[in-house]
Coordinates of C-alpha atoms in Angstrom, one line a residue:
M1 CA 97.3 -54.9 -157.2
A2 CA 100.8 -54.4 -158.4
S3 CA 100.1 -50.7 -158.9
A4 CA 98.5 -50.6 -155.5
T5 CA 101.5 -52.2 -154.0
T6 CA 103.8 -49.8 -155.8
T7 CA 101.8 -46.9 -154.4
L8 CA 101.9 -48.3 -150.9
D9 CA 105.6 -49.0 -151.2
S10 CA 106.3 -45.5 -152.3
V11 CA 104.7 -44.0 -149.1
P12 CA 107.7 -44.7 -146.8
E13 CA 110.0 -43.1 -149.4
S14 CA 108.2 -39.8 -149.1
K15 CA 108.6 -39.6 -145.3
P16 CA 112.0 -38.0 -145.2
V17 CA 110.6 -35.0 -147.1
P18 CA 108.8 -33.3 -144.2
A19 CA 111.7 -34.3 -141.9
A20 CA 113.9 -32.1 -144.0
Q21 CA 111.7 -29.0 -143.3
P22 CA 113.3 -26.6 -140.8
W23 CA 112.0 -26.6 -137.3
R24 CA 109.6 -23.9 -136.3
P25 CA 108.1 -23.2 -132.8
S26 CA 104.5 -24.1 -132.1
I27 CA 103.8 -20.5 -130.9
N28 CA 103.8 -17.4 -133.1
P29 CA 107.5 -16.3 -133.5
W30 CA 106.7 -12.7 -132.7
I31 CA 105.2 -13.7 -129.3
V32 CA 108.4 -15.6 -128.6
A33 CA 110.4 -12.5 -129.6
M34 CA 108.5 -10.2 -127.3
T35 CA 108.7 -12.6 -124.5
V36 CA 112.5 -13.0 -124.5
T37 CA 113.0 -9.2 -125.2
L38 CA 111.5 -8.3 -121.9
A39 CA 114.2 -9.4 -119.5
T40 CA 117.0 -8.6 -122.0
F41 CA 115.8 -5.0 -122.2
M42 CA 115.9 -4.7 -118.4
E43 CA 119.4 -6.2 -118.2
V44 CA 120.9 -3.9 -120.8
L45 CA 119.1 -1.0 -119.2
D46 CA 120.6 -1.9 -115.9
S47 CA 124.1 -1.6 -117.3
S48 CA 123.7 2.1 -117.7
I49 CA 120.8 3.1 -115.4
A50 CA 123.0 3.1 -112.3
N51 CA 125.5 5.6 -113.7
V52 CA 123.7 8.7 -112.8
S53 CA 122.7 7.4 -109.4
L54 CA 126.2 6.8 -108.1
P55 CA 126.4 10.0 -106.0
H56 CA 123.0 9.1 -104.3
I57 CA 124.2 5.5 -103.7
A58 CA 127.4 6.7 -102.2
G59 CA 125.6 9.1 -99.9
G60 CA 122.9 6.6 -98.9
L61 CA 125.5 3.9 -98.0
G62 CA 128.1 6.2 -96.4
A63 CA 130.7 5.6 -99.1
T64 CA 132.9 7.8 -101.2
Q65 CA 132.2 8.4 -104.9
D66 CA 135.3 6.3 -105.8
E67 CA 134.1 3.4 -103.7
A68 CA 130.7 3.6 -105.2
T69 CA 132.1 3.0 -108.7
W70 CA 132.5 -0.6 -107.7
V71 CA 128.8 -0.9 -108.2
L72 CA 129.4 -0.5 -111.9
T73 CA 132.7 -2.4 -112.1
S74 CA 131.4 -5.5 -110.3
Y75 CA 128.5 -5.8 -112.7
L76 CA 130.6 -5.4 -115.8
V77 CA 133.2 -7.9 -114.7
A78 CA 130.6 -10.6 -113.9
N79 CA 128.7 -9.8 -117.1
A80 CA 131.8 -10.2 -119.3
V81 CA 132.7 -13.6 -117.8
I82 CA 129.3 -15.1 -118.4
L83 CA 128.6 -13.7 -121.9
P84 CA 131.0 -16.0 -123.8
A85 CA 130.3 -19.0 -121.5
G86 CA 126.5 -19.0 -122.1
A87 CA 126.7 -21.3 -125.2
Y88 CA 128.8 -23.8 -123.2
M89 CA 126.4 -23.9 -120.3
T90 CA 123.5 -24.4 -122.7
T91 CA 124.8 -27.8 -123.8
F92 CA 124.4 -29.1 -120.3
I93 CA 120.9 -27.9 -119.3
G94 CA 119.3 -26.6 -122.5
R95 CA 118.8 -23.0 -123.6
K96 CA 115.3 -22.5 -122.2
K97 CA 116.4 -23.7 -118.7
F98 CA 119.6 -21.6 -118.9
Y99 CA 117.7 -18.5 -119.9
M100 CA 115.1 -19.0 -117.1
I101 CA 117.9 -19.5 -114.5
C102 CA 119.5 -16.3 -115.6
V103 CA 116.2 -14.4 -115.4
A104 CA 115.5 -15.8 -111.9
L105 CA 119.1 -14.9 -110.7
F106 CA 118.8 -11.5 -112.2
G107 CA 115.4 -10.8 -110.5
I108 CA 116.5 -12.1 -107.1
S109 CA 119.8 -10.3 -107.1
S110 CA 118.0 -7.1 -108.2
A111 CA 115.7 -7.3 -105.2
L112 CA 118.7 -7.9 -102.9
C113 CA 120.6 -4.9 -104.5
G114 CA 117.6 -2.8 -103.5
L115 CA 117.7 -4.1 -99.9
A116 CA 121.5 -4.0 -99.5
P117 CA 122.3 -2.1 -96.2
T118 CA 126.1 -1.7 -97.0
L119 CA 128.2 -1.0 -100.1
G120 CA 130.0 -4.4 -99.7
L121 CA 126.8 -6.3 -99.9
L122 CA 125.5 -4.2 -102.8
V123 CA 128.7 -4.9 -104.8
F124 CA 128.3 -8.7 -104.0
F125 CA 124.7 -8.7 -105.2
R126 CA 125.7 -6.7 -108.3
V127 CA 128.2 -9.5 -109.1
L128 CA 125.3 -12.0 -109.0
Q129 CA 123.1 -9.6 -111.0
G130 CA 125.9 -9.3 -113.7
A131 CA 126.2 -13.1 -113.8
G132 CA 122.5 -13.6 -114.3
G133 CA 122.3 -10.7 -116.8
G134 CA 125.3 -12.0 -118.8
G135 CA 123.3 -15.0 -120.1
L136 CA 120.2 -13.1 -121.2
A137 CA 121.3 -11.1 -124.3
P138 CA 123.2 -14.0 -126.1
S139 CA 120.4 -16.4 -125.2
E140 CA 117.7 -14.1 -126.7
Q141 CA 119.7 -13.6 -129.8
A142 CA 120.2 -17.3 -130.3
I143 CA 116.5 -18.0 -129.6
L144 CA 115.5 -15.4 -132.3
A145 CA 118.0 -16.8 -134.8
D146 CA 116.4 -20.3 -134.4
T147 CA 112.8 -19.1 -134.1
F148 CA 112.7 -17.1 -137.3
P149 CA 113.6 -18.3 -140.8
P150 CA 116.7 -16.6 -142.3
E151 CA 114.8 -14.3 -144.6
K152 CA 113.0 -12.8 -141.6
R153 CA 115.9 -12.9 -139.2
G154 CA 116.7 -9.2 -139.8
Q155 CA 113.2 -8.2 -138.6
A156 CA 113.7 -10.4 -135.5
F157 CA 117.0 -8.8 -134.7
A158 CA 115.2 -5.4 -135.0
M159 CA 113.3 -6.2 -131.8
Y160 CA 116.5 -7.5 -130.2
G161 CA 118.2 -4.2 -131.3
L162 CA 115.5 -2.3 -129.4
A163 CA 116.8 -4.0 -126.2
V164 CA 120.6 -3.7 -126.7
V165 CA 120.9 -0.4 -128.6
V166 CA 118.0 1.7 -127.4
A167 CA 118.2 0.7 -123.7
P168 CA 121.6 2.3 -123.1
A169 CA 120.3 5.5 -124.6
I170 CA 117.4 5.9 -122.3
G171 CA 119.0 4.4 -119.2
P172 CA 120.6 7.6 -117.9
T173 CA 117.3 9.5 -118.4
L174 CA 115.2 6.9 -116.6
G175 CA 117.9 6.5 -113.8
G176 CA 118.0 10.3 -113.3
Y177 CA 114.2 10.5 -113.1
I178 CA 113.8 7.7 -110.6
T179 CA 116.7 9.0 -108.5
D180 CA 115.5 12.6 -108.5
N181 CA 111.8 11.8 -107.8
F182 CA 111.9 8.5 -105.7
D183 CA 114.8 6.6 -104.2
W184 CA 117.9 5.1 -105.9
R185 CA 116.8 1.6 -104.6
W186 CA 113.9 1.7 -107.1
I187 CA 116.3 1.4 -110.0
F188 CA 116.8 -2.2 -108.8
Y189 CA 113.2 -2.9 -107.5
L190 CA 111.9 -2.0 -111.0
N191 CA 113.5 -5.2 -112.4
V192 CA 111.6 -7.6 -110.1
P193 CA 108.0 -7.5 -111.6
I194 CA 109.5 -7.6 -115.2
C195 CA 111.6 -10.7 -114.3
L196 CA 108.5 -12.4 -112.8
L197 CA 106.5 -11.8 -115.9
S198 CA 109.3 -12.9 -118.1
L199 CA 109.7 -16.2 -116.1
F200 CA 106.0 -16.9 -116.5
L201 CA 105.8 -16.2 -120.2
T202 CA 109.1 -18.0 -121.0
S203 CA 107.9 -21.2 -119.2
R204 CA 104.7 -21.2 -121.3
I205 CA 105.9 -20.0 -124.7
V206 CA 109.7 -20.6 -125.3
E207 CA 110.9 -24.0 -126.4
D208 CA 114.2 -25.5 -127.3
P209 CA 114.8 -26.6 -130.9
P210 CA 115.5 -30.3 -131.6
W211 CA 119.3 -29.8 -132.1
V212 CA 119.6 -28.1 -128.7
S213 CA 117.7 -30.9 -127.0
Q214 CA 119.9 -33.4 -128.8
Q215 CA 123.1 -31.7 -127.6
V216 CA 121.8 -31.9 -124.0
K217 CA 121.0 -35.6 -124.3
E218 CA 124.4 -36.4 -125.8
T219 CA 126.1 -34.4 -123.0
Q220 CA 124.1 -36.1 -120.3
R221 CA 124.7 -39.5 -121.9
E222 CA 128.5 -38.9 -121.9
G223 CA 128.4 -37.5 -118.4
I224 CA 128.5 -33.8 -117.5
K225 CA 132.2 -32.8 -117.3
L226 CA 132.5 -29.1 -116.6
D227 CA 135.7 -27.5 -117.9
F228 CA 136.6 -25.7 -114.7
F229 CA 140.1 -24.9 -115.9
G230 CA 138.9 -23.3 -119.1
F231 CA 136.2 -21.4 -117.3
G232 CA 138.8 -20.1 -114.8
L233 CA 141.0 -18.9 -117.7
L234 CA 138.0 -17.2 -119.3
A235 CA 137.1 -15.5 -116.0
A236 CA 140.7 -14.3 -115.5
T237 CA 141.0 -13.0 -119.0
F238 CA 137.7 -11.0 -119.4
G239 CA 137.3 -10.2 -115.7
S240 CA 140.8 -8.7 -115.7
L241 CA 140.1 -6.8 -118.9
E242 CA 136.9 -5.3 -117.5
F243 CA 138.7 -4.3 -114.3
I244 CA 141.5 -2.7 -116.2
L245 CA 139.2 -0.7 -118.5
D246 CA 136.9 0.4 -115.6
K247 CA 139.6 1.3 -113.1
G248 CA 142.5 2.2 -115.4
Q249 CA 142.0 6.0 -115.6
E250 CA 141.1 6.2 -111.9
D251 CA 144.3 4.4 -110.9
D252 CA 146.6 6.2 -113.4
W253 CA 146.9 3.1 -115.7
F254 CA 150.5 1.8 -115.6
G255 CA 151.3 4.1 -112.7
S256 CA 149.4 1.6 -110.5
H257 CA 150.9 -1.8 -109.4
V258 CA 147.3 -3.2 -109.3
I259 CA 146.7 -2.3 -112.9
I260 CA 150.1 -3.8 -114.0
F261 CA 149.2 -7.0 -112.1
F262 CA 145.9 -7.4 -113.8
V263 CA 147.4 -6.6 -117.3
A264 CA 149.9 -9.3 -116.7
L265 CA 147.2 -11.7 -115.5
M266 CA 145.0 -10.9 -118.5
I267 CA 147.8 -11.6 -121.0
V268 CA 149.0 -14.8 -119.5
A269 CA 145.4 -16.1 -119.0
F270 CA 144.5 -15.1 -122.6
V271 CA 147.4 -17.0 -124.1
V272 CA 146.9 -20.1 -122.0
M273 CA 143.1 -19.9 -122.8
I274 CA 143.7 -19.9 -126.5
W275 CA 146.1 -22.9 -126.2
W276 CA 143.6 -24.7 -124.0
E277 CA 140.6 -24.2 -126.2
L278 CA 142.5 -25.3 -129.3
K279 CA 143.7 -28.4 -127.4
E280 CA 140.0 -29.2 -126.5
L281 CA 139.1 -28.9 -130.1
R282 CA 141.9 -31.3 -131.2
E283 CA 140.6 -33.8 -128.6
N284 CA 137.0 -33.4 -130.0
K285 CA 135.8 -32.0 -126.7
R286 CA 133.3 -29.1 -126.4
P287 CA 135.3 -25.9 -125.8
I288 CA 133.9 -23.0 -123.9
L289 CA 134.9 -20.6 -126.7
N290 CA 134.3 -21.9 -130.3
L291 CA 137.4 -20.3 -131.9
T292 CA 136.7 -22.1 -135.2
L293 CA 134.1 -19.4 -136.0
F294 CA 136.9 -17.0 -136.6
K295 CA 138.0 -19.0 -139.6
R296 CA 135.0 -17.6 -141.4
R297 CA 135.8 -14.2 -142.8
Q298 CA 132.2 -13.0 -142.4
F299 CA 132.2 -13.7 -138.7
A300 CA 135.7 -12.4 -138.0
I301 CA 134.9 -9.0 -139.6
S302 CA 131.4 -8.9 -138.0
F303 CA 133.1 -9.4 -134.6
I304 CA 135.3 -6.3 -135.3
L305 CA 132.4 -4.2 -136.6
M306 CA 130.3 -5.1 -133.5
F307 CA 133.2 -4.1 -131.3
V308 CA 133.4 -0.7 -133.0
L309 CA 129.6 -0.3 -132.8
G310 CA 129.7 -0.9 -129.0
F311 CA 132.7 1.4 -128.7
S312 CA 131.0 4.3 -130.6
L313 CA 127.6 3.8 -129.0
Y314 CA 128.8 3.8 -125.4
A315 CA 131.4 6.5 -125.9
T316 CA 128.9 8.9 -127.4
T317 CA 126.2 8.0 -125.0
I318 CA 128.4 9.0 -122.1
L319 CA 130.1 11.9 -123.9
I320 CA 127.0 14.0 -124.6
P321 CA 125.4 13.9 -121.2
Q322 CA 128.7 14.6 -119.5
F323 CA 129.4 17.5 -121.9
V324 CA 126.1 19.2 -121.2
Q325 CA 126.2 18.6 -117.5
T326 CA 129.7 19.7 -116.7
L327 CA 130.1 22.5 -119.3
L328 CA 126.5 23.7 -120.0
G329 CA 125.0 23.3 -116.6
Y330 CA 122.2 20.9 -117.5
T331 CA 120.6 18.8 -114.8
A332 CA 120.8 15.0 -115.0
E333 CA 117.2 14.7 -116.2
L334 CA 117.6 17.4 -118.9
A335 CA 120.9 15.8 -120.0
G336 CA 119.0 12.5 -120.4
L337 CA 116.4 14.3 -122.5
V338 CA 119.1 15.2 -125.0
L339 CA 119.5 11.5 -125.7
S340 CA 115.9 10.4 -125.5
P341 CA 114.6 11.7 -128.9
A342 CA 117.5 9.9 -130.6
G343 CA 116.4 6.7 -128.8
L344 CA 112.9 7.2 -130.2
V345 CA 114.3 7.6 -133.7
M346 CA 116.3 4.4 -133.3
M347 CA 113.1 2.6 -132.1
A348 CA 111.3 3.8 -135.2
M349 CA 114.1 2.9 -137.6
M350 CA 114.9 -0.5 -136.3
P351 CA 111.9 -2.2 -137.9
V352 CA 112.6 -0.4 -141.2
V353 CA 116.2 -1.6 -141.2
G354 CA 115.0 -5.1 -140.2
F355 CA 112.7 -5.1 -143.3
L356 CA 115.5 -3.8 -145.6
S357 CA 118.0 -6.4 -144.3
G358 CA 115.9 -9.1 -146.1
K359 CA 115.8 -7.1 -149.3
V360 CA 119.2 -5.3 -149.5
D361 CA 122.8 -6.6 -149.4
P362 CA 123.7 -6.2 -145.6
R363 CA 127.1 -4.8 -146.6
K364 CA 125.4 -1.8 -148.2
L365 CA 123.4 -1.2 -145.1
I366 CA 126.5 -1.4 -142.9
G367 CA 128.3 0.9 -145.3
Y368 CA 125.5 3.5 -145.2
G369 CA 125.4 3.2 -141.4
F370 CA 129.2 3.9 -141.0
V371 CA 129.1 6.7 -143.6
M372 CA 126.2 8.4 -141.7
L373 CA 127.9 7.8 -138.3
T374 CA 131.2 9.3 -139.6
L375 CA 129.4 12.4 -141.1
S376 CA 127.5 12.9 -137.9
L377 CA 130.7 12.8 -135.9
V378 CA 132.3 15.3 -138.3
W379 CA 129.4 17.6 -137.6
M380 CA 129.6 17.0 -133.9
A381 CA 133.3 18.1 -134.0
N382 CA 131.9 21.6 -134.2
L383 CA 130.8 21.4 -130.5
D384 CA 131.1 24.7 -128.7
L385 CA 129.7 26.2 -125.5
Q386 CA 127.0 28.2 -127.3
L387 CA 125.0 25.2 -128.5
S388 CA 121.3 25.1 -127.8
Y389 CA 119.3 22.2 -126.6
G390 CA 117.7 21.8 -130.0
Q391 CA 121.0 21.7 -131.8
L392 CA 122.3 19.0 -129.4
V393 CA 119.2 16.9 -129.9
F394 CA 119.4 17.1 -133.7
M395 CA 123.2 16.2 -133.6
R396 CA 122.3 13.0 -131.6
I397 CA 119.4 12.2 -133.9
F398 CA 121.7 12.5 -136.9
Q399 CA 124.1 10.1 -135.2
A400 CA 121.3 7.7 -134.3
S401 CA 120.3 7.5 -137.9
G402 CA 123.6 5.9 -138.7
L403 CA 123.7 3.6 -135.6
A404 CA 120.3 2.1 -136.5
F405 CA 121.7 0.8 -139.8
L406 CA 124.6 -1.1 -138.1
F407 CA 123.4 -3.5 -135.5
I408 CA 120.9 -5.6 -137.5
P409 CA 123.0 -6.2 -140.7
I410 CA 126.2 -6.9 -138.7
N411 CA 124.3 -9.6 -136.8
T412 CA 122.8 -10.9 -140.0
I413 CA 126.3 -11.3 -141.6
A414 CA 127.7 -13.0 -138.5
Y415 CA 125.2 -15.9 -138.9
V416 CA 125.9 -16.5 -142.6
G417 CA 127.2 -20.0 -143.2
V418 CA 127.0 -20.9 -139.5
K419 CA 125.5 -24.3 -138.4
Q420 CA 122.3 -24.2 -136.4
S421 CA 124.1 -25.9 -133.5
E422 CA 126.6 -23.0 -133.4
N423 CA 124.0 -20.2 -133.1
N424 CA 124.6 -20.0 -129.3
D425 CA 128.3 -19.5 -129.9
V426 CA 127.8 -16.8 -132.4
S427 CA 125.4 -14.9 -130.2
G428 CA 127.8 -15.2 -127.2
L429 CA 130.8 -13.9 -129.1
T430 CA 129.0 -11.0 -130.9
N431 CA 127.6 -9.9 -127.6
L432 CA 131.0 -10.1 -126.0
A433 CA 132.4 -7.9 -128.8
R434 CA 129.7 -5.3 -128.1
N435 CA 130.2 -5.5 -124.4
I436 CA 134.0 -5.2 -124.5
G437 CA 133.7 -2.5 -127.2
G438 CA 131.4 -0.5 -124.9
S439 CA 133.8 -0.8 -122.0
C440 CA 136.8 0.2 -124.2
G441 CA 134.8 3.2 -125.5
T442 CA 133.9 4.3 -121.9
A443 CA 137.5 3.9 -120.8
F444 CA 138.8 5.7 -123.9
M445 CA 136.4 8.6 -123.3
A446 CA 137.3 9.0 -119.6
T447 CA 141.1 8.8 -120.3
M448 CA 141.2 11.1 -123.3
L449 CA 139.0 13.7 -121.6
T450 CA 141.3 14.0 -118.6
R451 CA 144.5 14.0 -120.7
R452 CA 143.4 16.3 -123.5
S453 CA 141.9 18.7 -121.0
L454 CA 145.2 19.0 -119.2
A455 CA 147.0 19.4 -122.5
H456 CA 144.7 22.3 -123.6
E457 CA 144.9 23.9 -120.1
T458 CA 148.7 23.8 -120.3
S459 CA 148.7 25.4 -123.8
M460 CA 146.1 28.1 -122.9
V461 CA 147.5 29.1 -119.5
R462 CA 150.6 30.4 -121.2
S463 CA 148.5 33.3 -122.6
L464 CA 146.9 34.1 -119.2
G465 CA 149.7 36.3 -117.8
P466 CA 150.6 39.9 -117.4
Q467 CA 152.8 39.8 -120.5
N468 CA 149.7 39.5 -122.7
P469 CA 148.1 43.0 -123.2
M470 CA 144.8 41.4 -124.3
Y471 CA 144.6 39.5 -121.1
R472 CA 145.4 42.6 -119.0
E473 CA 142.7 44.6 -120.8
Q474 CA 140.1 41.8 -120.4
L475 CA 141.0 41.5 -116.7
D476 CA 140.7 45.2 -116.0
S477 CA 137.3 45.3 -117.9
L478 CA 136.0 42.4 -115.8
A479 CA 137.3 43.8 -112.6
R480 CA 135.5 47.1 -113.2
A481 CA 132.3 45.1 -113.9
F482 CA 132.4 43.3 -110.5
K483 CA 131.3 45.1 -107.4
P484 CA 134.2 45.9 -105.0
G485 CA 132.7 44.1 -102.1
N486 CA 135.3 42.7 -99.7
G487 CA 138.5 43.9 -101.4
V488 CA 140.8 46.7 -100.3
T489 CA 141.2 49.6 -102.7
A490 CA 144.5 51.4 -102.8
A491 CA 144.4 55.1 -103.3
G492 CA 144.0 55.8 -107.1
A493 CA 144.5 52.2 -107.9
G494 CA 141.3 51.6 -109.9
P495 CA 139.4 48.3 -109.2
S496 CA 139.7 46.7 -105.7
I497 CA 141.8 43.7 -105.0
G498 CA 138.7 41.7 -104.4
A499 CA 137.3 42.6 -107.8
M500 CA 140.6 41.6 -109.4
H501 CA 140.5 38.2 -107.7
Q502 CA 136.9 37.7 -108.9
A503 CA 137.9 38.6 -112.4
Q504 CA 140.9 36.2 -112.4
A505 CA 138.7 33.4 -111.0
F506 CA 136.1 34.1 -113.7
M507 CA 138.7 34.0 -116.5
Y508 CA 140.3 30.8 -115.1
N509 CA 136.9 29.1 -115.0
Q510 CA 136.3 30.1 -118.6
M511 CA 139.7 28.7 -119.5
L512 CA 138.8 25.4 -117.9
R513 CA 135.5 25.3 -119.8
Q514 CA 137.2 26.1 -123.1
A515 CA 139.9 23.4 -122.4
G516 CA 137.2 20.9 -121.6
A517 CA 135.2 21.7 -124.8
L518 CA 138.3 21.3 -126.9
A519 CA 139.0 17.9 -125.2
Y520 CA 135.5 16.7 -126.2
V521 CA 136.2 17.9 -129.8
D522 CA 139.4 15.9 -129.8
I523 CA 137.6 12.8 -128.7
I524 CA 135.0 13.2 -131.3
R525 CA 137.7 13.5 -134.0
Y526 CA 139.4 10.3 -132.9
L527 CA 136.0 8.5 -133.0
T528 CA 135.5 9.9 -136.5
I529 CA 138.7 8.4 -137.7
F530 CA 138.0 5.1 -136.0
C531 CA 134.6 4.8 -137.6
A532 CA 135.8 5.9 -141.0
C533 CA 138.5 3.1 -141.0
M534 CA 135.7 0.5 -140.8
I535 CA 134.3 1.3 -144.2
P536 CA 137.2 -0.3 -146.2
L537 CA 136.7 -3.6 -144.2
L538 CA 133.3 -4.1 -145.9
F539 CA 135.1 -4.8 -149.2
F540 CA 136.7 -7.9 -147.5
I541 CA 133.4 -9.5 -146.6
P542 CA 132.4 -12.0 -149.3
R543 CA 129.1 -11.2 -151.0
P544 CA 126.4 -13.0 -149.0
P545 CA 124.1 -15.0 -151.3
K546 CA 120.4 -14.4 -150.8
N547 CA 119.3 -16.3 -147.7
A548 CA 122.8 -17.7 -147.4
S549 CA 122.2 -18.8 -143.8
A550 CA 119.2 -20.7 -144.9
S551 CA 121.4 -23.6 -145.9
A552 CA 123.5 -23.4 -142.8
G553 CA 123.4 -26.5 -140.7
H554 CA 121.3 -28.6 -143.1

């Protein structure tokens, strides 16, 4: 009996063992991953799909091209504000509810964008769409981080990478096809059935982990107290930053009083926001931005690397189609087809990188990715106006082979040593880094293209004068080649005046094309230096132990 009693008494002591096992969802994790990737893919696609449709949107709504750019700016501003605030909102209503609200808002606002009768209403609905879309990517990343064990997290991020890396690459192609063959409104209507399917599947499949549910219960027990002041500072900081980056070149940067105002607002709001968030931490309150994450060297460097990844990805995604359309005469659809093969390569490589991330030191994968990206940019610096379609496609594929090795291991390192309750904060901030990096890359490309083109034009035009015998010889040769149609020919004067004007116009246009090509080469060289400078940072990342994040939060 004593032994029986001892056996019975030992039963309660064994109960804590299963409780220590990590939480896992009741549904197959890959089904969860596919479910949450649906809406995220549509949201990231939407950030680039409207770019090629702007002329059609402007014409359809009776607006100018400059006014139509607000369709992009409004979305980016709202998106940037919600991205870092998603983790904060999750503590009040739970991650699943927050994700579903974002999907619903994104779907409804997409339908309204398609129905918008005026540009003003379209911009307003795009703000709502950006607000809904801003919560999707970080929520999905946090869901995947909690759904999969740390050793399989890289494979899960491979699927997430398909949404946030591949979608911007195929967005212009799809947008160009829809606009050319249907109506620009269908780029918004396309989102509605996907969002409905996502809502249905999310309600049946996705579930909140215990620590998220516990956070919600504690918040509701203490009373929901929204930090309106902190949220206002966040909106002023990142909203102003997005506005500056999107409108800076158009308004001549600091030559515009509007840009100066928003720069001042951004700086003041940012400083006050940092002070306010640290004050909230000292008072043991839940801050909107979890700045304590930056104490971890892995996360701080991952944040910088993700910014550079977004910068390079978006800058080159815009640079290549613009180069082939403006200088090589490609159509919007053909320009998109230059990028599409690289998108397929990234789709094929993402699962491979996801598998390797569980076997290989992620720092080595990141190093390989940046080396390949740097070498591809060195090669791209040989751009000229004689490149064939095949050469351009292969250049982009070479570049994609480096980009594919960056996204997953950078995210993997960002989560090392992070508590499970902080997964939402990590996903929000890393997505913010990618978003702001993409906006900076786009603004950098637009600004440098304009300024370097002008610089090369100024340098080259000095040689296009009568004092240059080679110029005179080329001009005479071209003038004789043109038919003397409308010009007046002086007696014994050789080519007609009209033919001379045609020759001058032809040479001037060639000079503009050459100056533009040189400007693109300059931009690529700057990007090369920028990416190469990231490689030494990898030596400052502590060696992550195998499955280091497995112990996080336990």
